Amino acid sequence: MVNIETNYLGLNLKSPIIVASSGISNNIEKIKELESNGAGAIVLKSLFEEQILAESSHNISQDESYGYDVHNYITTVMRDTRLSDYTKHIKEAKSNTNIPIIASINCVSDKEWIDYTSAIEKAGADALELNIGILPSNHEFSSEQNEQQYFNIIEKVRKSTKLPIALKMSQYSAGLANLIKKLSWTGHVDAFVLFNRYFRPDIDINDMKITSSGVFSSSEDISDSLRWVAVMSNVIEVPIAATTGIHTGADVIKQILVGAQCVQVASTLYQNGTQQLSKMNDELKTWMEKKKFNTLDDFRGKMAFDSEKNTVAFERIQFMKHFGGIE
Ligand SMILES: Cc1cc2nc3c(=O)[nH]c(=O)nc-3n(C[C@H](O)[C@H](O)[C@H](O)COP(=O)(O)O)c2cc1C
């Protein structure tokens, strides 16, 4: 009998497959369904700092006669309402399940949401995922200035809560490997979640409007996280949860082979239903039995980047050989 348990953020997971932050865990019935289909843990939908700020300023802009105190009051009320809805959801999720419930905050600065973390901790969340989406699109900012935001945020959050912290980040950095290594050295990050999938702009040429291309990923989108988990898993001691493009049991196996501690999935659950979790767990177990691996540790990292072994493909960006014969 194979054992697919793993440890993540100091929590014991029955399966390495975690439900990624998304609206799928917005209601308790769905959360129970995710648990009964074998989810290792659930990351709740993020509280979005940007959204809260936008909502407050929208309400304020309805009446320009408001003074400074009223502006502050409205912002505070909106934040408190959102936060109390969120903490209520955490409490409900905790009292209806036996698997870890991870809260999530999306931050664009080191300001607004710092007070949120202690409320989330009090509500009983098992851990906190910080979704920090930094797009280095401001040409006035150097790479150091962009990257400094990660350090500022995690330092402040670390001081505000004792919960284990997972940092979910983007792949946008000219010095990504170095950035991840330095973030791991801060001691403030208990796991990395590589990588978030962002809004992907496209253009409708008939209406000449900006649109969004596919909200959901496909298995082909796995290569970015596969590459970077492979490159980083031997370099840092902090565990990595892989996400984006993981749709099948085979995708889970690939990520563990390159050194992921666990994986997070969203799109495949929207597309194939919550029962996809149990299918993926079964595929993982069947493969392990066939390969005679009893635990995930028996094969974790076997195909991670290692300069001594033939894994240099993870550092290749040009196709060369692959394109060579195509005319
Ligand atoms: C409908 C939907 C809503 C999402 N909402 C959030 C969110 O609130 N916070 C977050 O960090 N990620 C969010 N994500 C991103 C997922 O957590 C995940 O990182 C991403 O979809 C990649 O995984 P996948 O390829 O399995 O979909 C969302 C994804 C989807 C599809």
Short mmCIF file of C-alpha atoms in Angstrom, two decimals, residues 86-241:
data_model
loop_
_atom_site.label_atom_id
_atom_site.label_comp_id
_atom_site.label_asym_id
_atom_site.label_seq_id
_atom_site.Cartn_x
_atom_site.Cartn_y
_atom_site.Cartn_z
CA TYR A 86 -13.67 36.25 5.38
CA THR A 87 -12.99 35.23 8.97
CA LYS A 88 -16.53 33.83 9.21
CA HIS A 89 -15.80 31.71 6.14
CA ILE A 90 -12.54 30.45 7.67
CA LYS A 91 -14.34 29.45 10.89
CA GLU A 92 -17.06 27.64 8.94
CA ALA A 93 -14.53 25.86 6.73
CA LYS A 94 -12.56 24.77 9.79
CA SER A 95 -15.57 23.47 11.67
CA ASN A 96 -16.81 21.46 8.68
CA THR A 97 -13.55 19.77 7.64
CA ASN A 98 -10.57 17.87 8.96
CA ILE A 99 -8.05 19.10 6.43
CA PRO A 100 -5.85 22.19 6.64
CA ILE A 101 -7.50 25.44 5.59
CA ILE A 102 -5.09 28.05 4.30
CA ALA A 103 -6.16 31.69 4.08
CA SER A 104 -4.93 33.85 1.23
CA ILE A 105 -4.23 37.53 0.89
CA ASN A 106 -3.40 39.24 -2.35
CA CYS A 107 -1.15 42.20 -1.67
CA VAL A 108 0.14 44.96 -3.85
CA SER A 109 1.76 46.92 -1.03
CA ASP A 110 2.97 46.48 2.53
CA LYS A 111 0.17 48.63 3.97
CA GLU A 112 -3.56 47.82 3.95
CA TRP A 113 -3.84 44.24 4.97
CA ILE A 114 -1.26 43.93 7.72
CA ASP A 115 -4.03 44.13 10.35
CA TYR A 116 -5.87 41.33 8.58
CA THR A 117 -3.36 38.67 9.43
CA SER A 118 -4.02 38.54 13.16
CA ALA A 119 -7.79 38.31 12.54
CA ILE A 120 -7.17 35.45 10.12
CA GLU A 121 -5.00 33.72 12.70
CA LYS A 122 -7.66 34.14 15.39
CA ALA A 123 -10.32 32.72 13.07
CA GLY A 124 -8.38 29.44 13.04
CA ALA A 125 -6.69 29.32 9.62
CA ASP A 126 -3.85 26.78 9.57
CA ALA A 127 -1.55 28.92 7.46
CA LEU A 128 -1.44 32.03 5.33
CA GLU A 129 -0.65 32.27 1.63
CA LEU A 130 0.54 35.66 0.45
CA ASN A 131 -0.20 36.22 -3.17
CA ILE A 132 2.19 38.97 -4.20
CA GLY A 133 1.72 39.91 -7.84
CA ILE A 134 4.42 42.30 -8.95
CA LEU A 135 4.49 43.10 -12.65
CA PRO A 136 7.72 44.99 -13.35
CA SER A 137 5.95 47.22 -15.87
CA ASN A 138 6.83 50.60 -14.37
CA HIS A 139 9.87 51.75 -16.34
CA GLU A 140 10.84 54.15 -13.57
CA PHE A 141 11.51 51.22 -11.20
CA SER A 142 14.74 49.25 -11.25
CA SER A 143 14.71 45.49 -10.72
CA GLU A 144 15.95 46.06 -7.14
CA GLN A 145 13.07 48.43 -6.39
CA ASN A 146 10.53 45.95 -7.74
CA GLU A 147 12.02 43.05 -5.84
CA GLN A 148 12.33 45.03 -2.61
CA GLN A 149 8.53 44.98 -2.39
CA TYR A 150 8.60 41.23 -1.72
CA PHE A 151 11.03 41.71 1.16
CA ASN A 152 9.05 44.63 2.65
CA ILE A 153 5.79 42.72 2.55
CA ILE A 154 6.99 39.44 3.99
CA GLU A 155 8.94 41.15 6.74
CA LYS A 156 5.85 43.04 7.89
CA VAL A 157 3.58 40.02 7.64
CA ARG A 158 6.02 37.86 9.56
CA LYS A 159 5.88 40.34 12.43
CA SER A 160 2.08 40.36 12.40
CA THR A 161 1.36 36.63 12.68
CA LYS A 162 2.77 33.35 13.91
CA LEU A 163 1.02 31.41 11.13
CA PRO A 164 3.22 29.58 8.65
CA ILE A 165 3.56 31.73 5.51
CA ALA A 166 3.60 30.55 1.90
CA LEU A 167 4.69 33.10 -0.68
CA LYS A 168 2.90 32.77 -4.00
CA MET A 169 4.77 34.78 -6.57
CA SER A 170 5.18 35.49 -10.24
CA GLN A 171 7.99 34.46 -12.57
CA TYR A 172 8.68 38.07 -13.54
CA SER A 173 12.19 38.85 -12.40
CA ALA A 174 15.46 39.22 -14.25
CA GLY A 175 17.19 37.49 -11.35
CA LEU A 176 14.50 35.01 -10.41
CA ALA A 177 16.71 32.23 -8.99
CA ASN A 178 18.70 34.72 -6.93
CA LEU A 179 15.53 36.46 -5.74
CA ILE A 180 13.94 33.20 -4.56
CA LYS A 181 17.17 32.18 -2.84
CA LYS A 182 17.44 35.50 -0.99
CA LEU A 183 13.76 35.39 0.00
CA SER A 184 14.33 31.90 1.39
CA TRP A 185 17.26 33.21 3.46
CA THR A 186 15.05 35.79 5.22
CA GLY A 187 13.56 33.03 7.36
CA HIS A 188 10.15 34.66 6.90
CA VAL A 189 8.89 32.30 4.19
CA ASP A 190 7.88 28.74 5.06
CA ALA A 191 7.07 27.70 1.47
CA PHE A 192 7.07 29.08 -2.05
CA VAL A 193 4.15 28.67 -4.42
CA LEU A 194 5.51 28.80 -7.99
CA PHE A 195 3.81 30.42 -9.91
CA ASN A 196 0.55 32.27 -9.92
CA ARG A 197 -1.32 32.52 -13.23
CA TYR A 198 -2.25 36.09 -14.05
CA PHE A 199 -4.71 37.91 -16.23
CA ARG A 200 -3.54 37.39 -19.82
CA PRO A 201 -4.43 40.26 -22.11
CA ASP A 202 -5.47 39.68 -25.70
CA ILE A 203 -7.09 41.86 -28.38
CA ASP A 204 -10.35 41.42 -30.21
CA ILE A 205 -9.42 42.90 -33.61
CA ASN A 206 -13.05 43.29 -34.73
CA ASP A 207 -14.17 45.41 -31.79
CA MET A 208 -10.63 46.65 -31.18
CA LYS A 209 -11.03 45.93 -27.48
CA ILE A 210 -8.70 44.44 -24.94
CA THR A 211 -9.93 41.03 -23.90
CA SER A 212 -8.60 38.27 -21.75
CA SER A 213 -7.30 35.01 -23.13
CA GLY A 214 -8.31 31.85 -21.25
CA VAL A 215 -8.91 32.07 -17.52
CA PHE A 216 -8.11 28.38 -17.24
CA SER A 217 -4.76 26.75 -17.87
CA SER A 218 -4.09 23.55 -19.78
CA SER A 219 -1.52 20.81 -19.11
CA GLU A 220 0.82 22.53 -21.60
CA ASP A 221 1.13 25.47 -19.20
CA ILE A 222 3.05 23.27 -16.78
CA SER A 223 6.48 23.95 -18.29
CA ASP A 224 7.24 27.26 -16.54
CA SER A 225 6.68 25.95 -13.04
CA LEU A 226 8.26 22.60 -13.94
CA ARG A 227 11.44 24.38 -15.07
CA TRP A 228 11.69 26.60 -12.01
CA VAL A 229 10.83 23.95 -9.46
CA ALA A 230 13.53 21.80 -11.09
CA VAL A 231 16.05 24.66 -11.00
CA MET A 232 15.32 25.77 -7.41
CA SER A 233 14.40 22.67 -5.43
CA ASN A 234 18.03 21.68 -4.80
CA VAL A 235 19.12 25.26 -4.17
CA ILE A 236 16.75 26.27 -1.36
CA GLU A 237 15.74 24.48 1.80
CA VAL A 238 12.26 25.99 1.83
CA PRO A 239 9.68 23.62 0.27
CA ILE A 240 7.97 24.47 -3.01
CA ALA A 241 4.33 23.97 -3.95
#
